[in-house]
Short mmCIF file of C-alpha atoms and ligand atoms in Angstrom, two decimals:
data_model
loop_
_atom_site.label_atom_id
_atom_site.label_comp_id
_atom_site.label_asym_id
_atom_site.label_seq_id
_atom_site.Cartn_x
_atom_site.Cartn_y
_atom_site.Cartn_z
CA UNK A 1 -72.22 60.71 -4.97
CA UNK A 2 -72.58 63.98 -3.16
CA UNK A 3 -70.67 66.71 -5.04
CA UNK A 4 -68.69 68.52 -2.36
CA UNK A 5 -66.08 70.38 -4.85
CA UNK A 6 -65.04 69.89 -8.24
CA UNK A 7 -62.98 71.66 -10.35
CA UNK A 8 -65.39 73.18 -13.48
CA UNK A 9 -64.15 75.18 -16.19
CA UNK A 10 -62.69 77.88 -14.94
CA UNK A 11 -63.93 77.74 -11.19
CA UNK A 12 -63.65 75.71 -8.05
CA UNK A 13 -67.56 74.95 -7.11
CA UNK A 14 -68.22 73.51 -3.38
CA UNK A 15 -71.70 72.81 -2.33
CA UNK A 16 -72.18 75.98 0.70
CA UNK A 17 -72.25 73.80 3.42
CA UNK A 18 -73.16 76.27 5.54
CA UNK A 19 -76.51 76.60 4.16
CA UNK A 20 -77.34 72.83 4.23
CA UNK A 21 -79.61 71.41 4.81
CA UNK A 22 -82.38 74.32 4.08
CA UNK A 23 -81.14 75.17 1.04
CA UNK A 24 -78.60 73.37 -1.38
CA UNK A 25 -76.45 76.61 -2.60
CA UNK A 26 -73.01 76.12 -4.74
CA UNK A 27 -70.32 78.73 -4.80
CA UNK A 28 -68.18 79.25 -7.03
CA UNK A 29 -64.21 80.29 -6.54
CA UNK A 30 -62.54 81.95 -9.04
CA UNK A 31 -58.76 82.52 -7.30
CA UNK A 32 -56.81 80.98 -4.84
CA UNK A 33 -57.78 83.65 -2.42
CA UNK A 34 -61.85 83.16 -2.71
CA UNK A 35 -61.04 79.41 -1.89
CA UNK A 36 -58.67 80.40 1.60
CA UNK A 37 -61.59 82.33 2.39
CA UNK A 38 -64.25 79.96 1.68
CA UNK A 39 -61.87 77.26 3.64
CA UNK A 40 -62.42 79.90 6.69
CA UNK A 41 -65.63 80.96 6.43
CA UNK A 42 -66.50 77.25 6.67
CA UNK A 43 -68.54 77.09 2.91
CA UNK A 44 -65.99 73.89 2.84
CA UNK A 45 -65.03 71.76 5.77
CA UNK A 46 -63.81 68.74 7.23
CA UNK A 47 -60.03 68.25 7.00
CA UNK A 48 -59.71 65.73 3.77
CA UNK A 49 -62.30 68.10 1.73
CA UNK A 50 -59.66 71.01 3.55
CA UNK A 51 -56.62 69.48 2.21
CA UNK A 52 -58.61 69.02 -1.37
CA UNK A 53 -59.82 72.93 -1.44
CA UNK A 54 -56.33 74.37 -0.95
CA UNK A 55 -54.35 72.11 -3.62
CA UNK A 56 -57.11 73.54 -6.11
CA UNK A 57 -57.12 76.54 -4.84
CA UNK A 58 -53.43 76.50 -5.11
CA UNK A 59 -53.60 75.30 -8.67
CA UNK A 60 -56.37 77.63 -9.76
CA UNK A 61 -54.12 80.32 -8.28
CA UNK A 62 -51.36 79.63 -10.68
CA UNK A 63 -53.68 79.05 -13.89
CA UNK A 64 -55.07 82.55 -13.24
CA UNK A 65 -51.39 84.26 -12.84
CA UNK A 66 -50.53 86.59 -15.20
CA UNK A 67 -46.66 85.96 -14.18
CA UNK A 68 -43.68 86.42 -16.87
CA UNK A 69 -42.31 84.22 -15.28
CA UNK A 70 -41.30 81.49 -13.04
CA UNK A 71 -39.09 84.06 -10.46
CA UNK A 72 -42.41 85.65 -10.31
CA UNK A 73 -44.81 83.06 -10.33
CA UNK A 74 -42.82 81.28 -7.32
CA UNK A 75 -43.20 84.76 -5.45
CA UNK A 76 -46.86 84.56 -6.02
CA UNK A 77 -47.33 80.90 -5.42
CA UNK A 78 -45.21 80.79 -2.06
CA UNK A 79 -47.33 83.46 -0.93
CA UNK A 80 -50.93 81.64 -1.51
CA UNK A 81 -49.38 79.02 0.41
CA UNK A 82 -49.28 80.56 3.25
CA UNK A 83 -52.42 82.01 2.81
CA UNK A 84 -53.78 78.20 2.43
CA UNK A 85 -51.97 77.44 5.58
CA UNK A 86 -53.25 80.24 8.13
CA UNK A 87 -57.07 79.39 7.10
CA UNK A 88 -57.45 76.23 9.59
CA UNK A 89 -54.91 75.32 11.60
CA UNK A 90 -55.45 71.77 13.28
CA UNK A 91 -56.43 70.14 9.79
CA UNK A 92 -53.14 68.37 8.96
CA UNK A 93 -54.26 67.23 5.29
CA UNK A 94 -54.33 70.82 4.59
CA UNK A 95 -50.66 70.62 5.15
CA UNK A 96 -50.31 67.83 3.64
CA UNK A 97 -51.65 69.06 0.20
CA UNK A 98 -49.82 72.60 0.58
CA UNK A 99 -46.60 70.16 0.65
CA UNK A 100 -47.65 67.61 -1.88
CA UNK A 101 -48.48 70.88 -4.14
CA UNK A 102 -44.90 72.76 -3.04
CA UNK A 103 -43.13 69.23 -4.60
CA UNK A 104 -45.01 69.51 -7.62
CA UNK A 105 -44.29 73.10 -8.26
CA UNK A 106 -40.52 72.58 -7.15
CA UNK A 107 -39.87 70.17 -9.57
CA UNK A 108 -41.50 71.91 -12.28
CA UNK A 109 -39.39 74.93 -11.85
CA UNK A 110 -36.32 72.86 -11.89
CA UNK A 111 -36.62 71.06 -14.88
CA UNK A 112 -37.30 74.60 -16.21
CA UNK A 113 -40.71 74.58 -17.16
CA UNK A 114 -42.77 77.45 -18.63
CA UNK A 115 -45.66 79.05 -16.24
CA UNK A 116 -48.56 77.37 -18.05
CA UNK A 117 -47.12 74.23 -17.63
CA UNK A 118 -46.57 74.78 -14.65
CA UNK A 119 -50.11 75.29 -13.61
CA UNK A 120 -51.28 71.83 -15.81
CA UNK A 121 -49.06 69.82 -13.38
CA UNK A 122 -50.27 71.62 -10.28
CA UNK A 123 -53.93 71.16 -11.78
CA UNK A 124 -53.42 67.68 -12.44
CA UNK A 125 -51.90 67.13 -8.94
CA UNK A 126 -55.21 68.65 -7.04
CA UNK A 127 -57.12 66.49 -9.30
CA UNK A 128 -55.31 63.36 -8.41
CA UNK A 129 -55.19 64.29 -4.43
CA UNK A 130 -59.10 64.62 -5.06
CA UNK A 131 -59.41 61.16 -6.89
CA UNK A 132 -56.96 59.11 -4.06
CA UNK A 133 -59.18 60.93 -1.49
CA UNK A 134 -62.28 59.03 -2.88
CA UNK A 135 -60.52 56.10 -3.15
CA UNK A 136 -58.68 55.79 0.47
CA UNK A 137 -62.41 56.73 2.11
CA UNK A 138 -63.61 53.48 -0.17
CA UNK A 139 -60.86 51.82 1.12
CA UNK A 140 -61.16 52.57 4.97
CA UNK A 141 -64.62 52.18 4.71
CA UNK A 142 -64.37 48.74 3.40
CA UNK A 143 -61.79 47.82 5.98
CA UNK A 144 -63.80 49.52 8.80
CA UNK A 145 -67.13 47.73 7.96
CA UNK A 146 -65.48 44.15 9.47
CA UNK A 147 -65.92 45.86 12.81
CA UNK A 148 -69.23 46.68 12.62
CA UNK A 149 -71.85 44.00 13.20
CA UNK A 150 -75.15 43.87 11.66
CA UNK A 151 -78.23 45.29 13.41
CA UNK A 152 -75.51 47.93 14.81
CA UNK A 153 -76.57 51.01 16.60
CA UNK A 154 -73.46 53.48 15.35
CA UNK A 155 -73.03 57.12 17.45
CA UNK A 156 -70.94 59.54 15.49
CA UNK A 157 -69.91 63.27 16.12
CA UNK A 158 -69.68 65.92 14.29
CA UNK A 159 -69.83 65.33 9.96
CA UNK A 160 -66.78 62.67 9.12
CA UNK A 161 -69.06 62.22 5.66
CA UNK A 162 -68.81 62.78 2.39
CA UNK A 163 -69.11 66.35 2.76
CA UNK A 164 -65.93 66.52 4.61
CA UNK A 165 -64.15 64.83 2.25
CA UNK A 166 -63.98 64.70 -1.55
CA UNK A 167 -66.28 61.66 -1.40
CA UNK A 168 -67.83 58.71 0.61
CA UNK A 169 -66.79 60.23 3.96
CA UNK A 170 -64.35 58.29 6.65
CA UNK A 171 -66.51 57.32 10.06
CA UNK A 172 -69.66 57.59 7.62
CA UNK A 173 -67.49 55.93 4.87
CA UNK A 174 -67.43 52.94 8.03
CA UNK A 175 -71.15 52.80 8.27
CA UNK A 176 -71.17 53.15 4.03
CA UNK A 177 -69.20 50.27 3.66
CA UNK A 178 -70.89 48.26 6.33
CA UNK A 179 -74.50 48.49 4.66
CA UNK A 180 -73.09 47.54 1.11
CA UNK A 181 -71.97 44.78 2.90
CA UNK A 182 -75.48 44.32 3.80
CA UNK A 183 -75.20 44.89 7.62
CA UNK A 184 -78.16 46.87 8.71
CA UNK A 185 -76.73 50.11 10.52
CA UNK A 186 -79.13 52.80 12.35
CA UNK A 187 -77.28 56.03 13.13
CA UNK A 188 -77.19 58.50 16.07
CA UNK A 189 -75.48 61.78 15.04
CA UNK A 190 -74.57 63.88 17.89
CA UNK A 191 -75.83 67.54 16.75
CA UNK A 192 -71.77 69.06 17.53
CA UNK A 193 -72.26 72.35 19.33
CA UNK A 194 -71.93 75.14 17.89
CA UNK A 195 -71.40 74.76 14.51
CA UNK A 196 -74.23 71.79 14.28
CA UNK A 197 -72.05 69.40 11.95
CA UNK A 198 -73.89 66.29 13.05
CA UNK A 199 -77.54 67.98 12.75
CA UNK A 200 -77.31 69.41 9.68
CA UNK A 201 -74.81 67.96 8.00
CA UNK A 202 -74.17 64.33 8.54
CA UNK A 203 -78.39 63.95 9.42
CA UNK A 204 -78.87 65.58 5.89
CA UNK A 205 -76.60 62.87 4.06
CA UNK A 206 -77.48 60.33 5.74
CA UNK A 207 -81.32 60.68 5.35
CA UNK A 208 -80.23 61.50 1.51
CA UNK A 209 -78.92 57.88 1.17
CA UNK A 210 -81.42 56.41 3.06
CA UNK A 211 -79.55 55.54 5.65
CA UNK A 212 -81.53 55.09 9.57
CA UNK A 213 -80.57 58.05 11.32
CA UNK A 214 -81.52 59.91 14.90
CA UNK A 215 -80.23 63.03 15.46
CA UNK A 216 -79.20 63.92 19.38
CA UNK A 217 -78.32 66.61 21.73
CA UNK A 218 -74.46 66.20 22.75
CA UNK A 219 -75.85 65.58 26.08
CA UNK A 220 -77.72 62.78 25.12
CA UNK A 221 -74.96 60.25 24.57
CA UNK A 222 -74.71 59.01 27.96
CA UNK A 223 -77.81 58.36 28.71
CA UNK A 224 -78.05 56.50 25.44
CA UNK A 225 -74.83 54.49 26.43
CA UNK A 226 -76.31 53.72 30.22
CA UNK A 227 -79.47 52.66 28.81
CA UNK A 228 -77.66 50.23 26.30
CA UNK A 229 -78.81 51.69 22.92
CA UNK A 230 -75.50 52.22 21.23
CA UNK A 231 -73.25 49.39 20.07
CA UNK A 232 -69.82 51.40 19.18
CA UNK A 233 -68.84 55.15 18.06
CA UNK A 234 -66.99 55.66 15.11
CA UNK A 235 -65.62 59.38 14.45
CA UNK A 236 -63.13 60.91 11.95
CA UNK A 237 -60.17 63.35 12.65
CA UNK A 238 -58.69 66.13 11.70
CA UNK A 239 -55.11 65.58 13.04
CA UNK A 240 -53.43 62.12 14.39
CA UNK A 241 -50.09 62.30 16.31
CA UNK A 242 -48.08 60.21 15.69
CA UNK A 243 -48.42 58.40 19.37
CA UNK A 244 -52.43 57.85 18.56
CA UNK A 245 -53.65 61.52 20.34
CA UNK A 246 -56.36 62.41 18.14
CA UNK A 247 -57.52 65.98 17.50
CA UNK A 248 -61.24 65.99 16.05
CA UNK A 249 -64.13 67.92 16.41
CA UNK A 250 -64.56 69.49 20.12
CA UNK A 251 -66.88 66.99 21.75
CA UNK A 252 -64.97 63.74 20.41
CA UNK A 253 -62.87 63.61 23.92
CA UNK A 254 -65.97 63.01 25.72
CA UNK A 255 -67.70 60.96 24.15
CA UNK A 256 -64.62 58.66 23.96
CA UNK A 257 -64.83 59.05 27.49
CA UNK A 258 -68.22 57.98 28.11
CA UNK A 259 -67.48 55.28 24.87
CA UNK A 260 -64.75 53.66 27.27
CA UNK A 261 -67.35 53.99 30.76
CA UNK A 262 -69.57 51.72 29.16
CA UNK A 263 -67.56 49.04 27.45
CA UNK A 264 -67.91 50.58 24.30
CA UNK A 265 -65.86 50.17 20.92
CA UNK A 266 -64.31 53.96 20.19
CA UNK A 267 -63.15 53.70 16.57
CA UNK A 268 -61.40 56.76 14.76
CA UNK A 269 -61.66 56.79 10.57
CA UNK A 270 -58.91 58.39 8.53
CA UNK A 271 -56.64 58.34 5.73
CA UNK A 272 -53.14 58.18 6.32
CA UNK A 273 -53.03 61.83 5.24
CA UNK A 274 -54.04 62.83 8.34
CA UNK A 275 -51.37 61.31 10.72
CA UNK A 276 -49.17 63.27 11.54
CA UNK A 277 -45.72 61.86 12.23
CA UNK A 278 -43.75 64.85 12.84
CA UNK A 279 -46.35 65.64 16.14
CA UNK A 280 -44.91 63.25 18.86
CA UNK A 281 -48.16 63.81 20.82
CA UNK A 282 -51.52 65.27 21.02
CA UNK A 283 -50.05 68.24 22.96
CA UNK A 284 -48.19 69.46 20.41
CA UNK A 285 -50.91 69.83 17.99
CA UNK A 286 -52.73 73.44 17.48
CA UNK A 287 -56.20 73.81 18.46
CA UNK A 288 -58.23 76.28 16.25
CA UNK A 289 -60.11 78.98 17.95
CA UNK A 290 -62.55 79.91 16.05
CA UNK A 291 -64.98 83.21 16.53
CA UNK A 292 -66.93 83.58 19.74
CA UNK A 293 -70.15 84.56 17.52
CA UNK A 294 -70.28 80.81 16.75
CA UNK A 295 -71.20 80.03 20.47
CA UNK A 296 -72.91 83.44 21.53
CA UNK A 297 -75.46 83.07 18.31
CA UNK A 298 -77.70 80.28 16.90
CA UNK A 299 -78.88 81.25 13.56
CA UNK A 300 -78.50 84.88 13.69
CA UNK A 301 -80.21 85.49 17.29
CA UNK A 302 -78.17 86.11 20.70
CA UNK A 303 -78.17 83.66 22.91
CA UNK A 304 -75.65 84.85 25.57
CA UNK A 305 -75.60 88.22 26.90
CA UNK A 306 -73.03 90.97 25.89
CA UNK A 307 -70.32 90.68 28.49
CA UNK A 308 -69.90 87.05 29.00
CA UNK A 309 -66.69 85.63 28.12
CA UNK A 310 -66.84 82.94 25.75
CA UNK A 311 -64.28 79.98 24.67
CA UNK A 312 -64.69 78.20 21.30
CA UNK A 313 -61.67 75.60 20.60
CA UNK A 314 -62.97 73.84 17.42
CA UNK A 315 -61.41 70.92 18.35
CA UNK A 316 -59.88 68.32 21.12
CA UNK A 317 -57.44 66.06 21.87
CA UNK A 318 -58.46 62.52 22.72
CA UNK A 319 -55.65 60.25 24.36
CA UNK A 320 -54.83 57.22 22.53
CA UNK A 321 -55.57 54.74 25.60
CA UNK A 322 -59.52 55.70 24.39
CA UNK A 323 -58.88 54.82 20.74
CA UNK A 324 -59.82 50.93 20.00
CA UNK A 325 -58.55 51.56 16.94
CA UNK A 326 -57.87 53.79 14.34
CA UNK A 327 -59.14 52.67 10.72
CA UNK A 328 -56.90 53.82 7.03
CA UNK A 329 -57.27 52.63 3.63
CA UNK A 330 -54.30 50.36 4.59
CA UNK A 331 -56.19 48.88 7.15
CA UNK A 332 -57.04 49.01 11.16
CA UNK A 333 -54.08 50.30 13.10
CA UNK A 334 -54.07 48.90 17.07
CA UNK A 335 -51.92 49.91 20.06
CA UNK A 336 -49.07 50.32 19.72
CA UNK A 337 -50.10 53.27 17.50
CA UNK A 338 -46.51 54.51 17.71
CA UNK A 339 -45.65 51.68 15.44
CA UNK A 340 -48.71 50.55 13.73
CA UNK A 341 -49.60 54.24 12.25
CA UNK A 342 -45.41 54.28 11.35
CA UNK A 343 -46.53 51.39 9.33
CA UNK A 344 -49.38 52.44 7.51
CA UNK A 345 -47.69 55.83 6.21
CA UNK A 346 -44.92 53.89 5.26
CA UNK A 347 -47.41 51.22 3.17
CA UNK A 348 -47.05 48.36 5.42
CA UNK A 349 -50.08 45.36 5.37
CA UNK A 350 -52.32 45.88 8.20
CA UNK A 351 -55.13 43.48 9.38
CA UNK A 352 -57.79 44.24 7.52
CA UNK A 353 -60.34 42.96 9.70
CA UNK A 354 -63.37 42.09 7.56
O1 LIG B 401 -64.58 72.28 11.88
P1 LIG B 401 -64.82 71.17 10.89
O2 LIG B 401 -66.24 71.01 10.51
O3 LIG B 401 -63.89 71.29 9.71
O4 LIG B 401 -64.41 69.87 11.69
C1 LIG B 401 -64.51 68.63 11.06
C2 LIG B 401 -64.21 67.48 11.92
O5 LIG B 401 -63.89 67.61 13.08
C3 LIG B 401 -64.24 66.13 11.27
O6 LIG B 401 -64.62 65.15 12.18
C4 LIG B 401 -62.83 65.80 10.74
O7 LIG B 401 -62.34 66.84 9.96
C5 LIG B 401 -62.81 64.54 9.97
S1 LIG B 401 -63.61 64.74 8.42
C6 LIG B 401 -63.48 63.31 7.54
#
């Protein structure tokens, strides 16, 4: 399986996905505050392998205090978290984790533990949030895979794969578990303009496993719908309110449009840790802006001239009335959403559809 971070001695190592796929580069964090900025910087994306990053970051942050204490090392630790949180925004597993991390530490501190032990439980929590990762994406992709049928043609946007996740990926975790049920699957990956997710990144692990794929131009998804050579679109998210608005990937809002203009299936993959209960809607949910250099250049050369205003939301919101449905590891939520993604944070049985 594709090793997108892992914890290794003394370091946090994350393949550089922003060198893939020319050249397969690992970097290595040694503090909480090299893993923030490789979060930024985009060496790690994708907001399960977001939410993964910044509960070892957090945890690497504590092992490498040199705190006499816990008064101190709470200072220090509070601090990193909000460091964690200002690095990307819309990505609500990165929440999530800071929270799931904040209990850990809490309780330590309570039951009056001593700083290294301390930073063993936070370890150990960032190593289980890592290993349930994995597992939900199994999960999700085994419950998506009923809805694809064999000799599919699958459009996805952006890189929902195991890159952006700590394994197995969530809309490429769909087409995963679909061809180990032995469906045959062929693949369009929109190329996602600017930061070219879907041509470098989900192209590069799909071809890796073998798996059909045809890389597109964003624009090319309609005429590929009109002409009848795409059976469904499957896409992962990085935030899910809790009415069934979907924030992913900018791009995602049209193609669900177009998806729903031609009779087409628009499924979204993710783990329950990225609904978002406390959002009511997807208007309440912050849309990273991310540098205008990103739009302006394509590998180092200008593209627009000096003087142009330029926008570059990294993400948008796609109503829930385009969402057929949205796939967990506790199974396929429908509309409602209000209810059915109540249910599957809180555990309950979902149709599992295969
Ligand atoms: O800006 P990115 O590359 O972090 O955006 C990633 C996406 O939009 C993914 O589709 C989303 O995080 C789901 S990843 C399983």
């Amino acid at each position: 399986m594709l090793p997108t971070i892992e914890w290794r001695d003394d370091a946090i190592v994350m393949v550089d996905q922003r060198k893939l796929p020319k050249v397969e580069k690992y970097v290595e964090c040694r503090t909480g505050a090299e893993v923030a900025r490789a979060m930024t910087t985009m060496v790690i994306r994708g907001a399960p392998a977001i939410g993964v990053a910044a509960a070892m970051g957090l945890a690497i942050g504590v092992a490498r205090s040199k705190a006499k204490g816990t008064t101190q090392l709470a200072t220090e630790f509070y601090k990193l978290c909000d460091l964690m949180a200002g690095t990307r925004p819309t990505a609500v597993n990165l929440f999530w984790a800071i929270d799931r991390m904040k209990r850990v530490f809490a309780a330590d501190v309570r039951a009056g533990r001593a700083v290294e032990e301390v930073a063993a439980s936070l370890k150990r929590e960032a190593h289980v949030i890592h290993d349930e990762d994995v597992e939900s994406c199994r999960a999700l992709g085994a419950h998506g895979a009923g809805l694809v049928p064999d000799a599919a043609r699958v459009l996805t946007h952006c890189n929902a794969g195991a890159l952006a996740t700590a394994g197995y990926g969530t809309a490429l975790g769909v087409i995963r578990g679909a061809i180990e049920q032995g469906k045959r699957v062929a693949v369009f990956a929109d190329e996602t303009r600017p930061f070219l997710q879907g041509a470098r990144l989900t192209a590069w692990e799909l071809v890796r496993d073998g798996i059909d794929t045809t890389v597109i131009t964003d624009s090319m998804a309609a005429p590929l719908m009109r002409d009848g050579q795409i059976d469904l679109v499957v896409v992962g998210a990085d935030r899910i309110a809790a009415n069934g608005d979907v924030a992913n990937k900018i791009g995602t809002y049209g193609v669900a449009v177009l998806a729903q203009a031609h009779d087409l299936p628009f499924y979204v993959a993710a783990p329950t840790s990225t609904i978002d209960l406390a959002t009511p809607d997807g208007t309440k949910i912050p849309i990273e802006e991310r540098n205008a250099r990103e739009v302006t250049h394509l590998g180092g050369s200008q593209l627009a001239p000096e003087g142009a205003s330029v926008r570059n939301p990294a993400f948008d919101v796609t109503p829930h009335r385009y969402v057929s449905a949205i796939i967990t590891e506790r199974g396929v939520c429908r509309a409602p959403y209000a209810q059915s993604l109540r249910d599957a944070v809180e555990g309950v049985a979902r149709e599992t559809a295969s």
